[in-house]
Coordinates of C-alpha atoms in Angstrom, one line a residue:
Chain H
X1 CA -21.4 39.7 123.9
X2 CA -24.7 39.4 122.0
X3 CA -27.1 36.7 120.9
X4 CA -25.4 36.0 117.6
X5 CA -22.0 35.5 119.2
X6 CA -23.5 33.4 122.0
X7 CA -25.2 31.2 119.5
X8 CA -22.1 30.8 117.4
X9 CA -20.0 29.9 120.4
X10 CA -22.5 27.4 121.6
X11 CA -22.5 25.8 118.2
X12 CA -18.8 25.4 118.3
X13 CA -18.9 24.0 121.8
X14 CA -21.5 21.4 120.9
X15 CA -19.6 20.5 117.8
X16 CA -16.4 20.0 119.8
X17 CA -18.2 17.7 122.3
X18 CA -19.8 15.7 119.5
X19 CA -16.5 15.4 117.7
X20 CA -14.8 14.2 120.9
X21 CA -17.5 11.6 121.3
X22 CA -17.0 10.5 117.7
X23 CA -13.2 10.3 118.3
X24 CA -13.8 8.2 121.4
X25 CA -15.9 5.8 119.4
X26 CA -13.3 5.5 116.7
X27 CA -10.6 4.8 119.3
X28 CA -12.7 2.2 121.0
X29 CA -13.6 0.5 117.7
X30 CA -10.1 0.4 116.4
X31 CA -8.7 -1.0 119.7
X32 CA -11.4 -3.6 119.9
X33 CA -11.5 -4.7 116.2
X34 CA -8.9 -7.4 116.3
X35 CA -10.3 -10.8 117.4
X36 CA -7.1 -11.2 119.5
X37 CA -8.0 -12.0 123.1
X38 CA -6.4 -9.8 125.8
X39 CA -7.0 -12.3 128.5
X40 CA -5.2 -15.1 126.5
X41 CA -2.4 -12.7 125.7
X42 CA -2.0 -11.7 129.4
X43 CA -1.9 -15.2 130.7
X44 CA 0.2 -16.8 127.9
X45 CA -0.3 -19.9 125.8
X46 CA 0.0 -22.3 128.7
X47 CA -3.0 -20.9 130.7
X48 CA -5.8 -23.3 131.4
X49 CA -9.2 -22.4 129.7
X50 CA -10.7 -21.9 133.1
X51 CA -8.1 -19.3 134.1
X52 CA -8.6 -17.5 130.7
X53 CA -12.4 -17.6 131.2
X54 CA -12.0 -16.2 134.7
X55 CA -9.9 -13.3 133.6
X56 CA -12.2 -12.6 130.7
X57 CA -15.1 -12.3 133.2
X58 CA -13.0 -10.1 135.5
X59 CA -12.0 -7.8 132.6
X60 CA -15.6 -7.7 131.3
X61 CA -14.6 -9.3 128.0
X62 CA -17.5 -11.8 128.1
X63 CA -20.0 -8.9 127.6
X64 CA -21.3 -8.0 124.1
X65 CA -19.2 -5.2 122.4
X66 CA -21.9 -2.5 122.6
X67 CA -22.3 -3.1 126.3
X68 CA -18.5 -2.9 126.8
X69 CA -18.5 0.3 124.7
X70 CA -21.1 2.0 126.8
X71 CA -19.4 1.0 130.1
X72 CA -16.0 2.2 128.8
X73 CA -17.5 5.5 127.6
X74 CA -19.3 6.1 130.9
X75 CA -16.1 5.4 132.9
X76 CA -14.0 7.6 130.5
X77 CA -16.5 10.5 131.1
X78 CA -15.9 10.1 134.9
X79 CA -12.1 10.0 134.4
X80 CA -11.7 6.3 135.2
X81 CA -9.6 4.9 132.4
X82 CA -9.2 1.4 133.8
X83 CA -6.1 -0.4 134.8
X84 CA -2.8 -0.8 132.9
X85 CA -2.6 -4.3 131.4
X86 CA 1.2 -4.3 132.0
X87 CA 1.6 -3.4 135.6
X88 CA -2.0 -3.3 136.9
X89 CA -1.9 0.2 138.3
X90 CA -4.7 2.6 137.5
X91 CA -4.1 4.4 134.1
X92 CA -5.3 7.7 135.6
X93 CA -2.6 7.6 138.2
X94 CA 0.1 6.8 135.6
X95 CA -1.1 9.7 133.5
X96 CA -1.4 12.0 136.5
X97 CA 2.3 11.5 137.4
X98 CA 3.4 12.5 133.9
X99 CA 0.9 15.1 132.8
X100 CA 2.6 18.0 134.7
X101 CA 5.9 17.4 133.0
X102 CA 4.4 17.5 129.6
X103 CA 2.4 20.6 130.4
X104 CA 5.6 22.4 131.6
X105 CA 7.4 21.5 128.4
X106 CA 4.4 22.7 126.2
X107 CA 4.0 25.8 128.3
X108 CA 7.7 26.9 128.0
X109 CA 7.7 26.1 124.3
X110 CA 4.6 28.3 123.8
X111 CA 6.2 31.2 125.8
X112 CA 9.2 31.0 123.5
X113 CA 7.6 30.2 120.2
X114 CA 4.7 32.7 120.1
X115 CA 6.8 35.9 120.3
X116 CA 9.4 34.6 117.9
X117 CA 6.7 33.5 115.4
X118 CA 4.8 36.8 115.7
X119 CA 7.9 38.9 115.1
X120 CA 8.9 36.7 112.1
X121 CA 5.4 36.7 110.6
X122 CA 4.7 40.4 111.1
X123 CA 8.1 41.6 109.8
X124 CA 7.9 39.3 106.8
X125 CA 4.4 40.6 106.0
X126 CA 5.5 44.2 106.3
X127 CA 8.5 43.7 104.1
X128 CA 6.5 41.6 101.7
X129 CA 8.4 40.6 98.5
X130 CA 11.8 41.6 99.9
X131 CA 14.8 39.2 100.2
X132 CA 14.1 39.0 104.0
X133 CA 10.5 37.8 103.3
X134 CA 11.7 35.2 100.8
X135 CA 14.3 33.9 103.2
X136 CA 11.7 33.6 106.0
X137 CA 9.3 31.9 103.5
X138 CA 11.9 29.4 102.3
X139 CA 13.0 28.8 105.9
X140 CA 9.4 27.9 107.0
X141 CA 8.9 25.6 104.0
X142 CA 12.1 23.8 104.9
X143 CA 11.2 23.6 108.5
X144 CA 7.9 21.9 107.9
X145 CA 9.3 19.4 105.4
X146 CA 12.1 18.2 107.8
X147 CA 11.4 15.4 110.3
X148 CA 11.5 16.5 114.0
X149 CA 14.2 14.1 114.9
X150 CA 16.6 15.6 112.4
X151 CA 16.1 19.0 114.2
X152 CA 16.5 17.3 117.5
X153 CA 19.6 15.3 116.6
X154 CA 21.2 18.3 114.9
X155 CA 20.6 20.4 118.0
X156 CA 22.2 17.7 120.1
X157 CA 25.2 17.5 117.8
X158 CA 25.8 21.2 117.9
X159 CA 24.9 22.2 121.4
X160 CA 25.7 19.1 123.4
X161 CA 28.5 17.3 121.4
X162 CA 30.4 20.2 119.8
X163 CA 29.8 23.1 122.2
X164 CA 29.1 21.1 125.3
X165 CA 26.7 23.7 126.7
X166 CA 24.0 21.3 127.6
X167 CA 23.6 17.6 128.5
X168 CA 22.3 15.4 125.6
X169 CA 19.5 13.9 127.6
X170 CA 17.0 15.7 129.9
X171 CA 17.0 14.5 133.4
X172 CA 14.4 16.0 135.7
X173 CA 16.7 15.4 138.7
X174 CA 18.5 18.5 139.7
X175 CA 16.5 21.6 139.2
X176 CA 18.0 23.8 141.8
X177 CA 19.2 26.9 140.0
X178 CA 17.9 28.8 137.0
X179 CA 20.8 27.5 135.0
X180 CA 19.8 23.9 135.7
X181 CA 16.3 24.6 134.3
X182 CA 17.7 26.2 131.2
X183 CA 20.1 23.4 130.6
X184 CA 17.4 20.8 131.0
X185 CA 14.8 22.4 128.8
X186 CA 17.0 24.1 126.2
X187 CA 17.1 21.4 123.6
X188 CA 13.6 20.0 123.8
X189 CA 12.1 23.5 123.8
X190 CA 14.4 24.5 120.9
X191 CA 13.3 21.6 118.8
X192 CA 9.6 22.0 119.5
X193 CA 9.9 25.8 118.9
X194 CA 11.5 25.1 115.5
X195 CA 8.6 22.8 114.6
X196 CA 5.7 25.2 115.5
X197 CA 7.3 28.6 114.7
X198 CA 7.3 27.8 111.0
X199 CA 3.6 27.1 110.8
X200 CA 2.7 30.0 113.1
X201 CA 4.9 32.5 111.3
X202 CA 3.5 31.5 107.9
X203 CA -0.1 31.8 109.0
X204 CA 0.6 35.1 110.8
X205 CA 2.2 36.5 107.7
X206 CA -0.7 35.4 105.5
X207 CA -3.2 37.0 107.9
X208 CA -1.4 40.3 108.0
X209 CA -0.7 40.4 104.2
X210 CA -4.4 39.9 103.7
X211 CA -5.3 42.9 105.8
X212 CA -2.4 45.0 104.4
X213 CA -3.7 44.6 100.8
X214 CA -7.2 45.8 101.6
X215 CA -8.3 49.2 100.3
X216 CA -8.6 51.0 103.7
X217 CA -4.9 50.4 104.2
X218 CA -4.3 52.0 100.8
X219 CA -6.4 54.9 101.9
X220 CA -4.3 55.3 105.1
X221 CA -1.2 55.3 103.0
X222 CA -2.6 57.9 100.6
X223 CA -3.4 60.2 103.4
X224 CA 0.2 60.0 104.4
X225 CA 0.3 57.8 107.4
X226 CA 3.8 56.3 108.2
X227 CA 4.6 52.7 107.8
X228 CA 4.8 51.9 111.5
X229 CA 1.5 53.7 112.2
X230 CA -0.3 51.8 109.4
X231 CA 0.9 48.4 110.6
X232 CA 0.3 49.0 114.3
X233 CA -2.7 51.3 114.3
X234 CA -4.6 50.3 111.1
X235 CA -3.7 46.8 110.2
X236 CA -3.0 44.8 113.4
X237 CA -6.4 45.4 115.1
X238 CA -8.1 43.7 112.1
X239 CA -5.5 41.0 111.9
X240 CA -5.7 40.0 115.6
X241 CA -8.5 37.5 115.0
X242 CA -6.7 35.6 112.2
X243 CA -3.4 35.8 114.2
X244 CA -5.0 34.4 117.4
X245 CA -6.5 31.7 115.2
X246 CA -3.0 31.0 113.7
X247 CA -1.5 30.8 117.2
X248 CA -4.1 28.4 118.6
X249 CA -4.0 26.2 115.5
X250 CA -0.2 26.1 115.3
X251 CA 0.0 25.1 119.0
X252 CA -1.9 22.0 118.1
X253 CA 1.3 20.9 116.2
X254 CA 2.9 20.7 119.6
X255 CA 1.0 17.5 120.1
X256 CA 2.8 15.7 117.3
X257 CA 6.2 17.2 118.0
X258 CA 6.1 16.4 121.7
X259 CA 5.8 12.6 120.9
X260 CA 9.2 12.7 119.1
X261 CA 10.9 15.2 121.4
X262 CA 10.0 13.3 124.6
X263 CA 11.3 10.1 123.1
X264 CA 14.5 11.4 121.8
X265 CA 15.4 13.4 124.9
X266 CA 14.0 10.7 127.2
X267 CA 11.7 13.2 128.9
X268 CA 9.3 11.7 131.4
X269 CA 6.1 13.1 129.9
X270 CA 2.8 11.7 128.8
X271 CA 3.8 11.2 125.1
X272 CA 6.7 9.0 126.1
X273 CA 4.2 7.1 128.3
X274 CA 1.9 6.6 125.3
X275 CA 4.7 5.4 123.0
X276 CA 5.8 2.9 125.7
X277 CA 2.2 1.8 126.0
X278 CA 2.0 1.2 122.2
X279 CA 5.1 -0.9 122.1
X280 CA 3.9 -3.1 125.0
X281 CA 0.3 -3.0 123.5
X282 CA -1.1 -1.7 126.8
X283 CA -4.5 -0.8 125.2
X284 CA -6.2 0.9 128.2
X285 CA -3.2 3.2 128.5
X286 CA -3.1 3.9 124.8
X287 CA -6.9 4.6 124.7
X288 CA -6.6 7.1 127.6
X289 CA -3.6 8.9 126.2
X290 CA -5.2 9.1 122.8
X291 CA -8.3 10.6 124.2
X292 CA -6.2 13.1 126.2
X293 CA -4.3 14.2 123.1
X294 CA -7.4 14.4 120.9
X295 CA -9.1 16.4 123.6
X296 CA -6.2 18.8 123.8
X297 CA -6.2 19.1 120.0
X298 CA -9.9 19.8 119.8
X299 CA -9.6 22.3 122.6
X300 CA -6.9 24.2 120.7
X301 CA -8.8 24.1 117.4
X302 CA -12.0 25.2 119.1
X303 CA -10.1 28.0 120.8
X304 CA -8.8 29.0 117.3
X305 CA -12.4 29.1 116.1
X306 CA -13.6 31.1 119.1
X307 CA -10.8 33.6 118.7
X308 CA -11.9 34.1 115.1
X309 CA -15.5 34.6 116.1
X310 CA -14.8 37.0 119.0
X311 CA -12.5 39.2 116.9
X312 CA -14.9 39.6 114.0
X313 CA -16.3 43.2 114.5
X314 CA -19.2 42.5 112.1
X315 CA -20.6 39.9 114.5
X316 CA -20.0 42.2 117.5
X317 CA -22.3 45.0 116.3
X318 CA -25.2 43.1 115.0
Chain R
X1 CA -1.4 49.1 98.4
X2 CA 0.1 45.8 97.4
X3 CA 3.0 46.3 95.0
X4 CA 3.8 42.8 93.8
X5 CA 6.7 43.3 91.5
X6 CA 8.1 40.3 89.7
X7 CA 11.7 40.0 90.9
X8 CA 14.3 40.5 88.2
X9 CA 15.7 37.3 86.7
X10 CA 19.4 38.0 87.1
X11 CA 22.0 38.1 89.7
X12 CA 23.1 35.2 92.0
X13 CA 19.6 34.6 93.5
X14 CA 18.2 33.9 90.1
X15 CA 21.0 31.5 89.1
X16 CA 20.5 29.8 92.4
X17 CA 16.7 29.5 91.8
X18 CA 17.3 28.2 88.2
X19 CA 19.8 25.5 89.3
X20 CA 17.4 24.6 92.2
X21 CA 14.6 24.0 89.7
X22 CA 16.9 21.6 87.8
X23 CA 18.3 19.8 90.8
X24 CA 15.2 19.2 92.9
X25 CA 13.4 16.9 90.3
X26 CA 16.8 15.2 89.8
X27 CA 16.9 14.4 93.6
X28 CA 13.4 13.0 93.5
X29 CA 14.2 10.8 90.5
X30 CA 17.4 9.7 92.2
X31 CA 15.6 8.4 95.3
X32 CA 12.8 6.8 93.1
X33 CA 15.5 4.9 91.2
X34 CA 17.2 3.9 94.5
X35 CA 13.8 2.6 95.7
X36 CA 13.8 0.1 92.8
X37 CA 17.5 -0.6 92.3
X38 CA 19.2 0.6 95.5
X39 CA 19.7 -2.9 96.8
X40 CA 21.9 -3.8 93.8
X41 CA 23.9 -0.6 93.4
X42 CA 24.9 -0.4 97.1
X43 CA 28.7 -0.5 97.3
X44 CA 28.6 -3.0 100.1
X45 CA 26.2 -5.6 101.4
X46 CA 23.7 -3.5 103.5
X47 CA 23.5 -6.2 106.1
X48 CA 27.2 -7.3 106.0
X49 CA 29.5 -6.4 108.9
X50 CA 32.5 -4.7 107.4
X51 CA 36.1 -4.6 108.5
X52 CA 35.6 -1.3 110.4
X53 CA 35.1 0.2 113.8
X54 CA 31.6 1.0 115.1
X55 CA 30.3 4.5 114.3
X56 CA 33.3 5.3 112.1
X57 CA 33.4 8.8 110.6
X58 CA 33.2 9.6 106.9
X59 CA 36.1 8.2 104.9
X60 CA 37.0 7.3 101.4
X61 CA 36.3 3.7 102.0
X62 CA 32.9 4.3 103.8
X63 CA 31.6 7.5 102.4
X64 CA 29.0 8.0 105.1
X65 CA 30.7 6.1 107.9
X66 CA 29.6 2.9 109.6
X67 CA 26.7 2.1 111.9
X68 CA 26.5 0.5 115.4
X69 CA 27.5 -3.0 114.0
X70 CA 30.2 -1.6 111.7
X71 CA 28.0 -1.8 108.6
X72 CA 28.4 0.6 105.7
X73 CA 26.0 3.4 106.2
X74 CA 25.8 4.5 102.5
X75 CA 24.7 1.0 101.5
X76 CA 22.1 0.9 104.3
X77 CA 20.6 4.2 103.4
X78 CA 20.5 3.4 99.7
X79 CA 18.9 0.0 100.4
X80 CA 16.5 1.6 102.9
X81 CA 15.1 3.8 100.2
X82 CA 13.1 0.7 99.2
X83 CA 11.1 0.9 102.4
X84 CA 10.8 4.6 102.9
X85 CA 10.0 5.5 99.3
X86 CA 8.2 2.2 98.5
X87 CA 5.8 2.1 101.5
X88 CA 5.1 5.8 101.2
X89 CA 4.4 5.5 97.5
X90 CA 2.0 2.6 98.0
X91 CA 0.2 4.3 100.9
X92 CA 0.0 7.7 99.1
X93 CA -1.4 6.0 96.0
X94 CA -3.9 4.1 98.0
X95 CA -5.0 7.3 99.9
X96 CA -5.1 9.5 96.8
X97 CA -6.9 6.9 94.6
X98 CA -9.6 6.3 97.2
X99 CA -9.8 10.0 98.0
X100 CA -10.3 10.9 94.3
X101 CA -12.9 8.1 93.8
X102 CA -14.9 9.1 96.9
X103 CA -14.6 12.8 96.1
X104 CA -15.7 12.2 92.5
X105 CA -18.6 10.0 93.7
X106 CA -19.6 12.6 96.3
X107 CA -19.6 15.4 93.7
X108 CA -21.4 13.4 91.0
X109 CA -24.0 11.7 93.3
X110 CA -24.4 14.5 95.8
X111 CA -27.3 14.5 98.3
X112 CA -27.3 12.2 101.2
X113 CA -24.2 10.2 100.1
X114 CA -22.1 13.4 99.8
X115 CA -23.3 14.7 103.2
X116 CA -22.7 11.4 105.0
X117 CA -19.2 10.7 103.6
X118 CA -18.2 14.3 104.1
X119 CA -19.3 14.4 107.7
X120 CA -17.7 11.1 108.6
X121 CA -14.3 11.9 107.0
X122 CA -14.2 15.4 108.3
X123 CA -14.7 14.1 111.8
X124 CA -11.7 11.8 111.3
X125 CA -9.5 14.8 110.5
X126 CA -9.9 15.9 114.1
X127 CA -7.6 13.1 115.2
X128 CA -4.0 14.3 115.0
X129 CA -2.1 12.1 112.4
X130 CA 0.6 10.9 114.8
X131 CA -1.9 10.0 117.4
X132 CA -4.0 8.1 114.8
X133 CA -0.9 6.3 113.8
X134 CA 0.0 5.2 117.3
X135 CA -3.5 3.9 118.0
X136 CA -3.6 1.9 114.8
X137 CA -0.2 0.4 115.4
X138 CA -1.1 -0.4 119.0
X139 CA -4.2 -2.2 117.7
X140 CA -2.9 -3.9 114.5
X141 CA 0.9 -4.2 115.0
X142 CA 3.5 -2.9 112.5
X143 CA 3.9 -5.3 109.6
X144 CA 4.5 -3.6 106.3
X145 CA 1.0 -4.3 104.8
X146 CA -0.5 -2.9 108.0
X147 CA 1.7 0.1 107.9
X148 CA 0.6 0.9 104.3
X149 CA -3.0 0.6 105.2
X150 CA -2.5 2.7 108.4
X151 CA -0.8 5.5 106.5
X152 CA -3.4 5.4 103.7
X153 CA -6.3 5.5 106.2
X154 CA -4.8 8.4 108.1
X155 CA -4.4 10.6 105.0
X156 CA -7.6 9.6 103.2
X157 CA -9.8 12.2 104.9
X158 CA -7.6 15.1 103.9
X159 CA -7.3 13.8 100.4
X160 CA -11.0 13.4 100.1
X161 CA -11.7 16.9 101.3
X162 CA -9.4 18.5 98.7
X163 CA -10.5 16.3 95.8
X164 CA -14.2 16.7 96.6
X165 CA -13.9 20.5 96.6
X166 CA -12.1 20.4 93.3
X167 CA -14.6 17.9 91.8
X168 CA -17.6 19.9 93.0
X169 CA -16.3 23.0 91.2
X170 CA -15.8 21.0 88.0
X171 CA -19.2 19.3 88.4
X172 CA -20.9 22.7 88.4
X173 CA -19.6 23.5 84.9
X174 CA -21.8 23.5 81.8
X175 CA -20.3 20.5 80.0
X176 CA -21.1 18.3 83.0
X177 CA -24.8 19.5 82.8
X178 CA -24.8 18.7 79.1
X179 CA -23.5 15.2 79.8
X180 CA -26.2 14.7 82.4
X181 CA -28.8 15.9 79.9
X182 CA -27.5 13.5 77.4
X183 CA -28.3 10.8 79.9
X184 CA -24.8 9.6 80.6
X185 CA -24.3 7.3 83.6
X186 CA -22.9 8.6 86.9
X187 CA -19.8 6.5 86.4
X188 CA -19.2 8.0 82.9
X189 CA -19.7 11.5 84.3
X190 CA -17.2 10.8 87.1
X191 CA -14.5 9.3 85.1
X192 CA -14.8 10.9 81.6
X193 CA -16.2 14.4 82.4
X194 CA -14.9 15.4 85.8
X195 CA -11.7 13.5 86.4
X196 CA -9.8 14.7 83.3
X197 CA -10.4 18.3 84.4
X198 CA -8.9 17.8 87.9
X199 CA -5.6 16.0 87.1
X200 CA -3.4 19.0 88.0
X201 CA -4.7 19.5 91.6
X202 CA -4.8 15.7 92.1
X203 CA -1.1 15.4 91.2
X204 CA -0.1 18.4 93.3
X205 CA -2.0 16.9 96.2
X206 CA -0.3 13.5 95.6
X207 CA 3.1 15.2 96.0
X208 CA 2.2 17.0 99.2
X209 CA 0.4 13.9 100.7
X210 CA 3.6 11.9 99.8
X211 CA 5.7 14.3 102.0
X212 CA 3.4 13.9 105.0
X213 CA 3.4 10.1 104.5
X214 CA 7.2 10.0 104.4
X215 CA 7.4 12.1 107.5
X216 CA 4.8 10.1 109.5
X217 CA 6.3 6.8 108.4
X218 CA 9.8 8.0 109.4
X219 CA 8.5 9.2 112.8
X220 CA 6.7 5.9 113.5
X221 CA 9.9 4.0 112.6
X222 CA 12.0 6.3 114.7
X223 CA 9.7 5.5 117.6
X224 CA 10.3 1.8 117.0
X225 CA 6.7 1.4 115.9
X226 CA 7.1 1.4 112.1
X227 CA 9.3 -0.8 109.9
X228 CA 10.7 -3.6 112.2
X229 CA 14.2 -5.0 112.2
X230 CA 16.0 -6.6 110.3
X231 CA 14.2 -4.5 107.7
X232 CA 15.2 -0.9 108.1
X233 CA 13.8 2.3 106.5
X234 CA 15.5 5.7 107.1
X235 CA 13.5 6.3 110.3
X236 CA 14.7 3.0 111.8
X237 CA 18.3 3.8 110.7
X238 CA 18.2 6.9 112.8
X239 CA 16.7 5.0 115.7
X240 CA 19.1 2.1 115.8
X241 CA 22.1 4.5 115.6
X242 CA 21.0 6.9 118.3
X243 CA 23.7 5.5 120.7
X244 CA 26.2 7.1 118.3
X245 CA 24.8 10.6 118.8
X246 CA 27.2 11.5 121.7
X247 CA 30.2 10.6 119.4
X248 CA 28.8 12.8 116.6
X249 CA 28.6 9.7 114.3
X250 CA 27.3 10.5 110.8
X251 CA 25.3 7.3 111.1
X252 CA 22.6 9.2 113.1
X253 CA 22.4 12.3 111.0
X254 CA 22.8 11.0 107.5
X255 CA 19.5 8.9 107.3
X256 CA 17.7 12.0 108.7
X257 CA 19.3 14.1 106.0
X258 CA 18.2 11.6 103.4
X259 CA 14.6 12.0 104.5
X260 CA 14.9 15.8 104.5
X261 CA 16.5 15.8 101.0
X262 CA 13.5 13.7 99.7
X263 CA 10.8 15.8 101.3
X264 CA 12.4 19.1 100.5
X265 CA 13.0 18.1 96.9
X266 CA 9.4 16.9 96.4
X267 CA 8.1 20.1 98.0
X268 CA 10.1 22.4 95.7
X269 CA 9.4 20.3 92.7
X270 CA 5.7 20.7 93.3
X271 CA 6.2 24.5 93.7
X272 CA 8.0 24.8 90.4
X273 CA 5.5 22.7 88.5
X274 CA 2.2 23.8 90.0
X275 CA 3.0 27.2 91.6
X276 CA 3.1 28.1 95.2
X277 CA -0.6 28.6 95.8
X278 CA -1.2 24.8 95.7
X279 CA 0.1 24.4 99.2
X280 CA -2.6 26.4 100.9
X281 CA -5.2 24.7 103.0
X282 CA -3.3 21.5 103.9
X283 CA -2.3 20.3 107.3

């Protein structure tokens, strides 16, 4: 760790925090742009003007927008996301009860997807131009142009309807044996893995192909090093930065996939909570979930940047 | 050592590739035609309940089976092309047109304008597209004009970024400097000098952007937050027929396959027209 790296990392961190602040502002502006009055909507058309005025005061809607923005931002920073408009319970508690489920789903998917993607990407890069490489390439293009719910419903049709190996819907009720866990998570994890492996394998392949076509690799080949030695010993150490970057960046695709997957499998996670919040127009809940997702996205993208910086040997020895 | 040999153009793989190049644009054209005329060429009334069971399988009478009301699935898919393809085309055109104009303006004007627009739109990219969609729908609802605007706004930043980088490269060429020296107006330089030289990348970007828009629109509709009943695009068709999934009804999988056929066909058409490298650097 030296001064250059420290300064670069600090820049990334500050940039991430500023971006998060910008995102918060965008979310607040969008959700407050419509003249529609939340108090009126909550109480219905038959409410007396006094009741509406009272609720407006209670919700802080009588304050000017910039004041509401500052107050909202300050509370958000402290982790207080207000109360749900639908059932009145604190948004933080609602999210807290679901966050764990989503993290488990994402964690298991990452554990499965990262090794699969690395193997696919590295082998495709090594056998570049072969039929295998082209099949993997075509497969990844197909996988990113297909909607997630097609993957999910095809998986249900094959594994739940035809083969009857797993139940069609996830229920987090019985998780007593290992088999229960596998049966519950198999299809959601399979779908999510499909979605992110394609991206990750493609970026991994590109990173390694880049290194493999540099002249020092040609030198190694000329001096007679074997294929395995060239890949593992010469190429991979220099490709680790871009590959770590690819992994972190691809994991951010989980955030989009998880929205569809939790809905289709009825999985009680935070994305399902947000989708329900959107359909009931529960704006405090939507704001908080959006900030959480954008924060996670920024975290992954920043991690990708940091991995690239740390793995760059030119920066290390300056 | 990078030995990139061009694969020999014979054998079954090559025949497959050649037919693929012919078929893919045909599929794109087919769905485009369905977007305009699908409602009239549908074999049955898309909204009419037929003399059939719910979630019937594929048969000679109902090629793609029936839906949860006993309506003909083929007719509903063909009629739904109007929404999926139509909304996506409008939104993509809007995003690309404003992305190109802003990118051109940024490259031709430069300076503070360029920096300000670039910073603002780049920051917007850091909102994941589905999340952005959910927030916009939560705030503004899901009528079709709002959906078009929502999708256009979400994909404008990415569009701007690509078009600006292309335009900046063109703007650095000598003939643009000549035009400036001649004293041409900024608008003239944008539209007559730079724009004609970036048509290829703009079209390739249009195709890719269209795929993302179709996928996002379908996802929103699938979540029940896109096209609202009684109107139904392909995403809504998947959603409304989800109860048929345990019976293996084609009504669930067929609209999803329609989406996949469109996006894959557009994808491969772009590849064969513009070459594979055009896809790099998109999200």
